[in-house]
Coordinates of C-alpha atoms and ligand atoms in Angstrom, one line a residue:
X556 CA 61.7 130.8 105.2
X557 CA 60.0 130.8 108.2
X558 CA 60.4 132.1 112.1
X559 CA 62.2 129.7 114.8
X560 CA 59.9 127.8 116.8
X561 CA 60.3 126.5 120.3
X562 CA 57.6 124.1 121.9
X563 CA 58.0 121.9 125.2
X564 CA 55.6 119.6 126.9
X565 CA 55.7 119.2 131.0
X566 CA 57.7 117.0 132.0
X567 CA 56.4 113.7 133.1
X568 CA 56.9 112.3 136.9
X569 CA 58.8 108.9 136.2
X570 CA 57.2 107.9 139.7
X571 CA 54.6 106.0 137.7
X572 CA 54.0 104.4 134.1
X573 CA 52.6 106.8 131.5
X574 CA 48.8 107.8 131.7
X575 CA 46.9 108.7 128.6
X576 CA 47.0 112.4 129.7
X577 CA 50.7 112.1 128.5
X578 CA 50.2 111.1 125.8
X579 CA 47.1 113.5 124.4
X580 CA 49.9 116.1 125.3
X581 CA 52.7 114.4 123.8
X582 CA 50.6 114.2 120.8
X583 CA 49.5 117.7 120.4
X584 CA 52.7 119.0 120.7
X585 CA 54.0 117.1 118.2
X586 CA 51.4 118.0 115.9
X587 CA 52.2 121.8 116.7
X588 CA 55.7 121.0 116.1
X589 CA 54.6 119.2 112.9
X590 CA 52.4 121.8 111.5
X591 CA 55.3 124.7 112.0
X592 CA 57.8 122.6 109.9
X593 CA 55.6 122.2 107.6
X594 CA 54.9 126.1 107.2
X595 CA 58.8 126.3 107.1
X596 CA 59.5 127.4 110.9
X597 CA 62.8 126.3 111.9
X598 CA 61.1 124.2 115.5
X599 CA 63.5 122.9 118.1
X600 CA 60.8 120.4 120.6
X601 CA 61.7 119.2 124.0
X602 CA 60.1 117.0 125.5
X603 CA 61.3 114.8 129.1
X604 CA 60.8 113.3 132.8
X605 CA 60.4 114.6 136.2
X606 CA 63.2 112.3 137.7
X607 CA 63.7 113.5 141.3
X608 CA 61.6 113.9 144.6
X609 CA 60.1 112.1 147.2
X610 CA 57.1 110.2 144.9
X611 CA 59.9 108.7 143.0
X612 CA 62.5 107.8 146.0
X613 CA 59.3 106.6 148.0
X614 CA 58.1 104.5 145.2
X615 CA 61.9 103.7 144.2
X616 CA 62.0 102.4 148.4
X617 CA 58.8 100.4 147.5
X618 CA 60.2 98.4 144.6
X619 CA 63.5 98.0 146.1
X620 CA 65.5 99.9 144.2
X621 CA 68.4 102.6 143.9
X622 CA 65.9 105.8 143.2
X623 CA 68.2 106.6 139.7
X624 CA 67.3 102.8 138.8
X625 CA 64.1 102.8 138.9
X626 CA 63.7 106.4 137.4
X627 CA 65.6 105.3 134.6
X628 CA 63.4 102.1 134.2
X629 CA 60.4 103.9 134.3
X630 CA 61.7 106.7 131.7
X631 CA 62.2 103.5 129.7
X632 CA 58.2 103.0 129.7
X633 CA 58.1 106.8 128.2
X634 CA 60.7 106.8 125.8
X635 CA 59.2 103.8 124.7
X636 CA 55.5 105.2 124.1
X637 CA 56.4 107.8 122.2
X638 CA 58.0 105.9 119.9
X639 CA 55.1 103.9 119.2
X640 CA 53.0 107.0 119.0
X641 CA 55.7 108.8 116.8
X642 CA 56.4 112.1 119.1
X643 CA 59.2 113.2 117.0
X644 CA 61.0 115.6 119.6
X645 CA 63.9 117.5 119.5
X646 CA 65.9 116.7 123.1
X647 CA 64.4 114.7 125.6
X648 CA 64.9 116.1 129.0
X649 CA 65.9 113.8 131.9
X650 CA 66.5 116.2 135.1
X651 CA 69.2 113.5 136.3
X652 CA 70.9 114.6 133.6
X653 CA 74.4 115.9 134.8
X654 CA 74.3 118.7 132.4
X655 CA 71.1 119.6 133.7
X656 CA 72.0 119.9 137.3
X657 CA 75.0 121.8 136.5
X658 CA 72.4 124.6 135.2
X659 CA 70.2 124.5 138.4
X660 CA 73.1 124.8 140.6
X661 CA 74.6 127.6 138.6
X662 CA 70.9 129.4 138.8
X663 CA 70.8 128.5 142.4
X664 CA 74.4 130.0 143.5
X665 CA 73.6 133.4 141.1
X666 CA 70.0 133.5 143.0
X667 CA 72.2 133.1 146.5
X668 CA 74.6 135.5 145.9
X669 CA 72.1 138.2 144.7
X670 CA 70.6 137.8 147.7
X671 CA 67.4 136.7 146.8
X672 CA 67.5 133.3 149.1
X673 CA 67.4 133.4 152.4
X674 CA 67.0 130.2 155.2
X675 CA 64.2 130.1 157.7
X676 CA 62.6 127.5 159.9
X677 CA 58.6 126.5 159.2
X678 CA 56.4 124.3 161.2
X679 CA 53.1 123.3 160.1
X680 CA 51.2 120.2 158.1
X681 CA 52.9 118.6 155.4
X682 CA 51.5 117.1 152.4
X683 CA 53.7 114.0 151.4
X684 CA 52.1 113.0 148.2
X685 CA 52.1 116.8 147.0
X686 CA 55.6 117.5 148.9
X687 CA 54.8 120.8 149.9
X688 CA 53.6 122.2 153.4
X689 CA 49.5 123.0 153.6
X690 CA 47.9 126.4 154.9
X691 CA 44.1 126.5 155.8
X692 CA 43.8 127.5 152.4
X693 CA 44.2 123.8 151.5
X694 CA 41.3 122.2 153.8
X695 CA 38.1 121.1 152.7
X696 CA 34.7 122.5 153.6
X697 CA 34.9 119.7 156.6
X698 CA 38.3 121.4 157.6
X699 CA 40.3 118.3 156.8
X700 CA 42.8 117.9 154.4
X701 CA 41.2 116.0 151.6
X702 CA 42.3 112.8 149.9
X703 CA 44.5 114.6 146.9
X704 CA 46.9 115.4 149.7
X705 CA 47.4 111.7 150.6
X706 CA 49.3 111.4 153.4
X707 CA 49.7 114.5 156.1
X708 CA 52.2 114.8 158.6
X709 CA 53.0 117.6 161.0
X710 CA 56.5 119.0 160.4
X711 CA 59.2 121.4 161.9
X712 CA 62.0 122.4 159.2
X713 CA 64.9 124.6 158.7
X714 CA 64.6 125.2 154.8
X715 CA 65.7 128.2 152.4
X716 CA 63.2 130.1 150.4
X717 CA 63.4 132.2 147.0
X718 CA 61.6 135.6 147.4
X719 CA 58.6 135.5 145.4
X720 CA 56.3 137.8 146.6
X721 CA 57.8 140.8 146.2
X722 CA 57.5 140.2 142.4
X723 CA 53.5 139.7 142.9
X724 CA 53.3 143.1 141.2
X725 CA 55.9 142.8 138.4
X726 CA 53.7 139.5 137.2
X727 CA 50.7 141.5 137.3
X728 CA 51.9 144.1 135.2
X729 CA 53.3 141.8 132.9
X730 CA 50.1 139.9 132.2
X731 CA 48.3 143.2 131.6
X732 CA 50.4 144.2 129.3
X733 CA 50.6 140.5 127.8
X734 CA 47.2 139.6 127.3
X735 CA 47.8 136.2 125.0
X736 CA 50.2 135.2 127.4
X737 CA 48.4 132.7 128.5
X738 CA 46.1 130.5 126.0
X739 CA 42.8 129.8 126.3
X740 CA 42.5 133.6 127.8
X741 CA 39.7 132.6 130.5
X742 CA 43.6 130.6 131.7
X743 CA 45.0 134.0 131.6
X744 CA 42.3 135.5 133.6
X745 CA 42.5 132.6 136.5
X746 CA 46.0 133.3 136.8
X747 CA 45.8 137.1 137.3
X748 CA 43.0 136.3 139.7
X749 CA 45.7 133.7 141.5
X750 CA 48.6 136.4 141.3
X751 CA 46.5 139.0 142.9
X752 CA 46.2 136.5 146.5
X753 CA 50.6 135.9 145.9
X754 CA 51.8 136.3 149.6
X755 CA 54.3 133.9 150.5
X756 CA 57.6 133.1 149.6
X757 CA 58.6 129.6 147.6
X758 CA 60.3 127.2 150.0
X759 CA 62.9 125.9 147.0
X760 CA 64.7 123.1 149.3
X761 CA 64.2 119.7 151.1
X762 CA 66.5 118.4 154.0
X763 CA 68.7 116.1 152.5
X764 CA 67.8 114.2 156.0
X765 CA 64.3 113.3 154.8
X766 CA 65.2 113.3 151.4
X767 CA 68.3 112.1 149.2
X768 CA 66.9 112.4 145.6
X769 CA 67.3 116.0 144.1
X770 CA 70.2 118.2 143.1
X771 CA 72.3 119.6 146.3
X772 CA 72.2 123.3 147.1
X773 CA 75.6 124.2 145.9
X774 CA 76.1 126.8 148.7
X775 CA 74.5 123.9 151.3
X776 CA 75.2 120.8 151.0
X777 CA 72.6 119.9 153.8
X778 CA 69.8 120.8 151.3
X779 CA 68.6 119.2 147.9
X780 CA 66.4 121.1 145.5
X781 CA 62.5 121.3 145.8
X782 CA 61.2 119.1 142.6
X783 CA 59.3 122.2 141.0
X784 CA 62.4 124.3 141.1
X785 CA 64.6 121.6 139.8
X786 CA 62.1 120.7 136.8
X787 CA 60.9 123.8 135.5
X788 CA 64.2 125.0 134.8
X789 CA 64.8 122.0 132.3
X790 CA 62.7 124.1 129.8
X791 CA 66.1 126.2 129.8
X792 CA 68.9 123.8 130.6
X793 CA 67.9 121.4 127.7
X794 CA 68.1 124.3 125.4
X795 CA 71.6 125.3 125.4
X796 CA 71.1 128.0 128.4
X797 CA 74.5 128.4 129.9
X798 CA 75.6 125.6 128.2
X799 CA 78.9 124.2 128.0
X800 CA 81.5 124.8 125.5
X801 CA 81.1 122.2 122.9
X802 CA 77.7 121.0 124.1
X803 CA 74.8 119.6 121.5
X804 CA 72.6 122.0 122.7
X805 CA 71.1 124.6 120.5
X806 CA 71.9 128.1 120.4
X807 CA 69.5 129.3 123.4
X808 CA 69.0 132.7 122.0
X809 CA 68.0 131.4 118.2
X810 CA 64.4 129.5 119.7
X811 CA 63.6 131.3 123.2
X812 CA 61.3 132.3 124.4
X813 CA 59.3 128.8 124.2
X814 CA 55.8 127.5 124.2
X815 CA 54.9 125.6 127.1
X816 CA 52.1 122.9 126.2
X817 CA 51.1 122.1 129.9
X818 CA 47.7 120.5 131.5
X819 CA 45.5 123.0 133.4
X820 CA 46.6 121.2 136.8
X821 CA 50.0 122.8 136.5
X822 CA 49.1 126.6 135.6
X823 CA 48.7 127.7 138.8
X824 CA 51.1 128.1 140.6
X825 CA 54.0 126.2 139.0
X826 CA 54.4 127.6 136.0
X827 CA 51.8 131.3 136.0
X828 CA 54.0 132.1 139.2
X829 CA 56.9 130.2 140.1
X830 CA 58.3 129.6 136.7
X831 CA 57.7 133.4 135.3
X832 CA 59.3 134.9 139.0
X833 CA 62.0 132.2 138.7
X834 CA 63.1 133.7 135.3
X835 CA 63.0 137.2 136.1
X836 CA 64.9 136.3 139.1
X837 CA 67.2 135.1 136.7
X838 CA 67.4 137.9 135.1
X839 CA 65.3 137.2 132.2
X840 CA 63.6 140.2 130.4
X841 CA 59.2 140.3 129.9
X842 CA 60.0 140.0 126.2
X843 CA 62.0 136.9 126.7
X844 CA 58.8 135.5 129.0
X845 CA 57.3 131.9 128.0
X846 CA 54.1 131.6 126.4
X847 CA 51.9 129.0 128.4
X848 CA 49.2 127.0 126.6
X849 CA 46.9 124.9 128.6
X850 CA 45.3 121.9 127.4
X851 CA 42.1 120.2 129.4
X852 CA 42.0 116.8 131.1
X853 CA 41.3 113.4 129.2
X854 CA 38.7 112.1 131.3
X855 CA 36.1 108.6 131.4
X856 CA 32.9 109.4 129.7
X857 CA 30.8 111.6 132.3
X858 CA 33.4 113.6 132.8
X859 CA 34.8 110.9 135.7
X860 CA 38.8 111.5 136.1
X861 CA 40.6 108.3 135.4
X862 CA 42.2 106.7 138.1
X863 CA 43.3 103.5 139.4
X864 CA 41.1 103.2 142.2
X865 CA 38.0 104.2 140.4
X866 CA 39.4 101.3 137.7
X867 CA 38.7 103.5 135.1
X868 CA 42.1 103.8 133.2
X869 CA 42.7 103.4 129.6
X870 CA 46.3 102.8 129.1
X871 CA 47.7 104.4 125.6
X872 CA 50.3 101.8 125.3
X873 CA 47.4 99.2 125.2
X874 CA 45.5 101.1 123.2
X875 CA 48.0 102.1 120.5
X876 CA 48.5 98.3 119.9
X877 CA 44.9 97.5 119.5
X878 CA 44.1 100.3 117.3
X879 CA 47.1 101.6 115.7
X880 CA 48.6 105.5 116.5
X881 CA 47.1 106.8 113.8
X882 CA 43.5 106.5 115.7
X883 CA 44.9 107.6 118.9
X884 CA 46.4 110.6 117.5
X885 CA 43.4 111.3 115.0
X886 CA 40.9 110.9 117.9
X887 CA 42.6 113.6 120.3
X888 CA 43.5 115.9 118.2
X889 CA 39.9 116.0 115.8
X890 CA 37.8 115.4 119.5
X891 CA 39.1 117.7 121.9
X892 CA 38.9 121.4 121.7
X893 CA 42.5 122.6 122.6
X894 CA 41.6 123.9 126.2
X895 CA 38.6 121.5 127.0
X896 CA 38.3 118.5 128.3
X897 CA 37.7 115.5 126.5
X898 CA 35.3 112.6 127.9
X899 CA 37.1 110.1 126.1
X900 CA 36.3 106.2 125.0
X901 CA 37.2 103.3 122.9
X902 CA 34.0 103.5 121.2
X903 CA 34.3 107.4 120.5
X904 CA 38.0 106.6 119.2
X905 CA 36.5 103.6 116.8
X906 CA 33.5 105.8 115.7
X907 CA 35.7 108.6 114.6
X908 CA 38.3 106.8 112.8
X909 CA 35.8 104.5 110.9
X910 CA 33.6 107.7 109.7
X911 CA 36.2 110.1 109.2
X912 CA 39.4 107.8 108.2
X913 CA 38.1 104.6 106.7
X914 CA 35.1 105.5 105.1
X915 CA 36.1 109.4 104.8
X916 CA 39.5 110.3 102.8
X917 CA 40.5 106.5 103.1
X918 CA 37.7 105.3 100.8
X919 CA 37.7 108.4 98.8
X920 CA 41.3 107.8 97.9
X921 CA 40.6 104.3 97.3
X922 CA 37.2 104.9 95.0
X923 CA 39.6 107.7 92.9
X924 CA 42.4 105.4 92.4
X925 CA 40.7 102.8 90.7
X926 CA 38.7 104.5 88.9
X927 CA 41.4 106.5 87.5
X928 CA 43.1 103.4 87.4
X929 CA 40.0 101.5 85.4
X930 CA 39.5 104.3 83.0
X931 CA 42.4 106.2 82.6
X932 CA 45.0 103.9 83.6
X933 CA 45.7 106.0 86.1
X934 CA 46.8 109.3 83.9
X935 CA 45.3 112.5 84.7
X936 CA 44.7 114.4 82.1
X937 CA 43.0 118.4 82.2
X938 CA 40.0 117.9 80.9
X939 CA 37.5 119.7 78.4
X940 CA 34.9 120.2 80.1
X941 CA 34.0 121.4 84.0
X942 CA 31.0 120.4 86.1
X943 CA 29.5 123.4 88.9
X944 CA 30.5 121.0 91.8
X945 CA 34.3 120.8 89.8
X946 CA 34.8 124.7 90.7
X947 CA 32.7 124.4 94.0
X948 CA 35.3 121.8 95.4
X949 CA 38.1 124.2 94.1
X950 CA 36.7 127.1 96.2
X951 CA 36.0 124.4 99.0
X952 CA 40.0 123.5 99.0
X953 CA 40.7 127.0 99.1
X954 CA 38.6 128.0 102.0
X955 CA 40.0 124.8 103.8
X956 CA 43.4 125.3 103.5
X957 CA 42.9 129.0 104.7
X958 CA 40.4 128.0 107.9
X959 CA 43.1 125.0 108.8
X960 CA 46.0 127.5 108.7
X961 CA 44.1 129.9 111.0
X962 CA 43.1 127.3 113.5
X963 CA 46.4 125.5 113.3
X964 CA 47.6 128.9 114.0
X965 CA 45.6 128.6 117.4
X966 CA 46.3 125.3 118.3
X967 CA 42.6 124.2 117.2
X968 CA 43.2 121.1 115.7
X969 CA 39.7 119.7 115.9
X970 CA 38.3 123.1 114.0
X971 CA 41.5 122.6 111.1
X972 CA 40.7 118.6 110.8
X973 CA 37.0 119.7 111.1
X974 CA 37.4 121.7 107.5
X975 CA 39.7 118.8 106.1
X976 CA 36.2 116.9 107.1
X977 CA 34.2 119.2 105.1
X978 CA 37.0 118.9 101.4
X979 CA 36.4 115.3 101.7
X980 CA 33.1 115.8 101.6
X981 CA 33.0 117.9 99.3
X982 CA 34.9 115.6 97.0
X983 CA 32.3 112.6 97.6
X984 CA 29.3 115.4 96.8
X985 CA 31.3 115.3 93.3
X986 CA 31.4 111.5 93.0
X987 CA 28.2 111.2 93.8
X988 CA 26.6 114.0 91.9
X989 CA 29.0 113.1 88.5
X990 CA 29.2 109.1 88.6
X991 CA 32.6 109.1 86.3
X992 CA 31.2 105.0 86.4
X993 CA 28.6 106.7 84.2
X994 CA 30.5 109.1 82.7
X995 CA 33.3 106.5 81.4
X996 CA 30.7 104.3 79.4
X997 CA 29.7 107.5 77.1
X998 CA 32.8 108.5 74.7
X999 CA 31.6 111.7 74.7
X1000 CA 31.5 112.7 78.1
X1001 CA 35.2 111.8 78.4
X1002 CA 36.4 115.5 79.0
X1003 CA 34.4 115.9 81.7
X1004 CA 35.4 112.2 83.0
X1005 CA 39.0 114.1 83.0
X1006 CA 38.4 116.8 84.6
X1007 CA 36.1 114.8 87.6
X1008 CA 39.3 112.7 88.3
X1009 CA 41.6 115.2 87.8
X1010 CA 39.5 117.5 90.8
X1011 CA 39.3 114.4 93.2
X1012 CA 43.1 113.9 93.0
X1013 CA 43.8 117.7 93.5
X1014 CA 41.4 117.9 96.2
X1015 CA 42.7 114.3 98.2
X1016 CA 46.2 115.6 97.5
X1017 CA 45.6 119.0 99.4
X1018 CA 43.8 116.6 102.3
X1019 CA 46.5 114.9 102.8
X1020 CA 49.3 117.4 103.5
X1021 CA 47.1 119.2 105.9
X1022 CA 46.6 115.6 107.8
X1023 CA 50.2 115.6 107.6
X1024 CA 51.3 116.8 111.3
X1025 CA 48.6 114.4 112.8
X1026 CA 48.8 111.4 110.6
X1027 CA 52.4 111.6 109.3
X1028 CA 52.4 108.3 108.2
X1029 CA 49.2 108.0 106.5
X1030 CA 49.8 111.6 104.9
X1031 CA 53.1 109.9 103.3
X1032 CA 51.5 106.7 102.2
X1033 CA 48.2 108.6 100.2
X1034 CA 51.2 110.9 98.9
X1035 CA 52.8 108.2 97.1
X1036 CA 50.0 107.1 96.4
X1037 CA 49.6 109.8 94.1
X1038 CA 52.9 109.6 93.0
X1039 CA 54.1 112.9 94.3
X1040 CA 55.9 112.0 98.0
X1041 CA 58.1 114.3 99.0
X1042 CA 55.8 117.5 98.2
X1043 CA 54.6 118.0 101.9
X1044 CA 54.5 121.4 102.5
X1045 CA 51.6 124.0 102.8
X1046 CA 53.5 126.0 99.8
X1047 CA 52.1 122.9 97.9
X1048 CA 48.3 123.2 99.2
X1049 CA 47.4 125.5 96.6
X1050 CA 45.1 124.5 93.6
X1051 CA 46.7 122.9 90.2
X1052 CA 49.6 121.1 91.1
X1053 CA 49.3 117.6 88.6
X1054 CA 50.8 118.3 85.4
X1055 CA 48.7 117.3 82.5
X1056 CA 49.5 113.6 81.8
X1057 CA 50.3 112.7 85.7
X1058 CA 50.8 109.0 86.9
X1059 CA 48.7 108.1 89.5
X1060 CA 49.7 104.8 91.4
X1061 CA 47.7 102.0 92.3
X1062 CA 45.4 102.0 95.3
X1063 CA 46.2 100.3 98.3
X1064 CA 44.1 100.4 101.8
X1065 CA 45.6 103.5 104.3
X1066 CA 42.8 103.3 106.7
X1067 CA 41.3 99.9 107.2
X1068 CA 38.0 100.0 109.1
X1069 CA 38.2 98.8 112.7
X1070 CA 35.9 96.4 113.1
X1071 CA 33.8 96.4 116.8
X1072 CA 36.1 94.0 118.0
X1073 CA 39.0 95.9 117.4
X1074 CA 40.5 94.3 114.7
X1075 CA 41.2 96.0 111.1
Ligands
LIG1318 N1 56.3 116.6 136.6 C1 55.3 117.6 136.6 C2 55.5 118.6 135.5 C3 56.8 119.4 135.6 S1 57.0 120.5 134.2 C4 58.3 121.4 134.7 C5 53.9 116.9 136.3 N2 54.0 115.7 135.8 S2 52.7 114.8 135.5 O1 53.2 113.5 135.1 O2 51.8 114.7 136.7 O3 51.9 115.5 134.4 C6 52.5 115.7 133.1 C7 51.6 116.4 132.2 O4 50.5 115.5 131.9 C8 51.0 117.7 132.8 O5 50.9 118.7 131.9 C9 49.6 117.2 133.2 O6 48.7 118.3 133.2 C10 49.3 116.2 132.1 N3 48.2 115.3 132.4 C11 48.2 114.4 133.4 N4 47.0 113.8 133.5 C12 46.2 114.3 132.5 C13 45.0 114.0 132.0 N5 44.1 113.1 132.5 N6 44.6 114.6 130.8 C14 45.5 115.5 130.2 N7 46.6 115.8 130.7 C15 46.9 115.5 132.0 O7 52.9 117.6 136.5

């Protein structure tokens, strides 16, 4: 049995409909979440919206709605997606959530009474779009505040603050002594770089004045919570941390500390500085710290960001429909280096499903079937006699289940589907080089007819349990396929699993090609 497993992606603003950089997240948590169950890791997933804030009672105003109407309309959109693109999570994390704000005001009032909030008054420029105030820091080389701001107002407010900096050194220490805290490390090394500059304190409150939707202060009822504050802590409050008597959530002790799966926007400072000092405000201790893995941007081919005024956007809903999931899901997670970017494209998404799915494992599987089926009538049967490229595809299978492991280990999908690449390959070498069409006109070449068949159904079997976390329902389909669903594990990726006298099923198309005009 394996080790307990907590993953959670960032939590999406609801202030907008969902962009295909949520789903490539959504996706490759899943897969991680996928992959652990299927080593035997007990895996508890969260995954959730961003509810509150001024973007979403500004946009809420715009539409003419109640802000918790419109939030919950637009979570709709999200709950929706992943369904489509089969994000089995855990808990889905809403921060309107009453049980959620009950945590946040309990942390809040522990925080308060420790005496590690205090109220001040700040004046200075104020980005609305970003909700935060600006420093010179934050201007351009033309001293202006540039366009990501949006719009910039000059402010005077009475707010309260969490003491931050004084932990500058505590973080510090802590990733030294952590040094795969952080994944990719060259994240890690930004973020000590960032920690080092920490001075300020974290202004953790918004006039209820200016703005209504957020969690109250519970010892000021003047004052709602800052969004980051309020968010970050629903990697906790959605897993059973102070929970109620009697609640569904798990027991927060059995999966924490978690993995967060976030986008390199939101390392620095949310969740390298805020998030860490917020838990060790809370009292949390450096072996209960997060783990933080940062994934790149999905960008427009040349490296362009999408966005709605460049009229660049590809939107995942749109594209699951035309394409299926399983291309979506397959694309991200065999394209994009976990860490990197990824210049993404329709084409690039056809391209890789047709040579990898369709004509790769989908058209091996087929080829195998009926040929097992034509000859054998689909039995498989040991053989007498083994070809070189027989024992060369064994040692192939070995080495690919032992790579994928390792990679999957990482996070690098694209290296583990890489090696599943290079089996299937290795199984049409052995097609190719044998021609069992040959073989099964010459009586006497039967054993090794046997044997060929017998090492191409071993070899797609093993290919598709470790395509299992990214194609789930493909990897089921082949499986019964081959007559032998329900043994999806990586227990069962060793070498010799058919009995002699096996019955194969009949063949029937997993991956059909997409054709350029995006039809199958
Ligand atoms: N609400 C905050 C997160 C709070 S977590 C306590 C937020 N939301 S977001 O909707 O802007 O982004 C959600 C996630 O999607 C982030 O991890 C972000 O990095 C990721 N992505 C948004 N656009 C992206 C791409 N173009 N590509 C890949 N992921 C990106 O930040």
């Amino acid at each position: 049995m394996g080790s307990q497993f907590f993953i959670t992606t960032a939590i999406d603003y609801t202030n907008a409909a969902p962009h295909i950089g949520h789903a490539y997240e959504k996706i490759l948590a899943d897969v991680i979440a996928r992959y652990r169950r299927m080593k035997g890791d007990e895996v508890y997933f969260l995954s959730g919206v961003d509810q509150h804030g001024q973007k979403v009672q500004l946009a809420a105003q715009k539409a003419g709605v109640p802000p918790q109407q419109f939030a919950t309309e637009v979570t709709e959109k999200f709950i929706s997606l992943w369904k489509t693109l089969g994000i089995g999570y855990d808990e889905w994390a809403a921060t309107s959530d009453p049980r959620h704000k009950e945590v946040v005001q309990k942390i809040e009032q522990a925080l308060y009474e420790k005496g590690d909030l205090y109220k001040a008054t700040h004046s200075g420029f104020y980005s609305v779009r970003q909700e935060q105030f600006l420093t010179d820091k934050e201007r351009g080389p033309n001293g202006e505040f540039g366009p990501e701001w949006g719009q910039v107002i000059e402010l005077e407010e009475e707010n309260w603050y969490f003491k931050l900096a004084r932990h500058r050194d505590w973080l510090l220490n802590l990733l030294d002594s952590r040094p795969d805290l952080v994944t990719p490390s060259f994240r890690q090394v930004e973020l000590q770089n960032a920690v080092e500059r920490l001075s300020g304190d974290l202004c953790i409150s918004r006039p209820k004045s200016r703005l209504a939707w957020g969690i109250e202060l519970p010892f000021d009822r003047d004052f709602v919570t800052y969004v980051w504050f309020d968010a970050l802590i629903n990697y906790i409050s959605f897993a059973g941390y102070l929970k109620e008597e009697g609640s569904s959530f798990p027991d927060f002790e059995k999966f924490w500390p978690a993995v967060h799966v976030i986008g390199k926007d939101i390392l620095i400072p949310a969740h390298g500085i805020y998030w860490l000092i917020m838990l060790k405000g809370a009292g949390f201790s450096d072996d209960q710290m997060p783990r933080l893995l940062v994934h790149g941007f999905i960008n427009a081919v040349g490296g362009e960001k999408m966005s709605k005024s460049l009229g660049n956007v590809v939107d995942p809903a749109e594209l699951s429909a035309k394409y299926g999931s399983a291309a979506l899901r397959y694309v991200f997670m065999r394209d994009c280096a976990t860490g990197q970017d990824l210049e993404f494209s329709e084409e690039r998404l056809v391209q890789r499903y047709n040579s990898d799915l369709a004509n790769g494992l989908g058209n091996l599987l087929n080829r195998t079937l009926n040929m097992s089926q034509r000859y054998r009538g689909g039995r498989l049967a040991k053989g007498s006699y083994e070809d070189a490229l027989c024992s060369e595809l064994r040692a192939v299978a070995g080495r690919t289940v032992s790579e994928y492991t390792l990679q999957m280990d990482n996070y690098q999908t694209h290296a583990a589907l890489e090696s599943v690449s290079a089996l299937v390959s290795q199984a049409d070498k052995l097609v190719e080089a044998s021609a069992p069409w040959k073989l099964a006109k010459d009586p006497e070449q039967a054993g090794r007819l046997d044997s060929v068949l017998l090492h191409l159904a071993e070899a797609i079997r093993i290919a598709a349990i470790l395509v299992g976390p990214v194609l789930p329902e493909a990897s089921s389909a082949i499986l019964a396929q081959l007559n032998v669903a329900g043994f999806v594990s990586l227990a069962n990726c060793g070498w010799g699993f058919f009995a002699d006298g096996h019955q194969l099923g009949a063949p029937s198309p997993v991956f059909p090609r997409i054709e350029t005009d995006g039809t199958k």
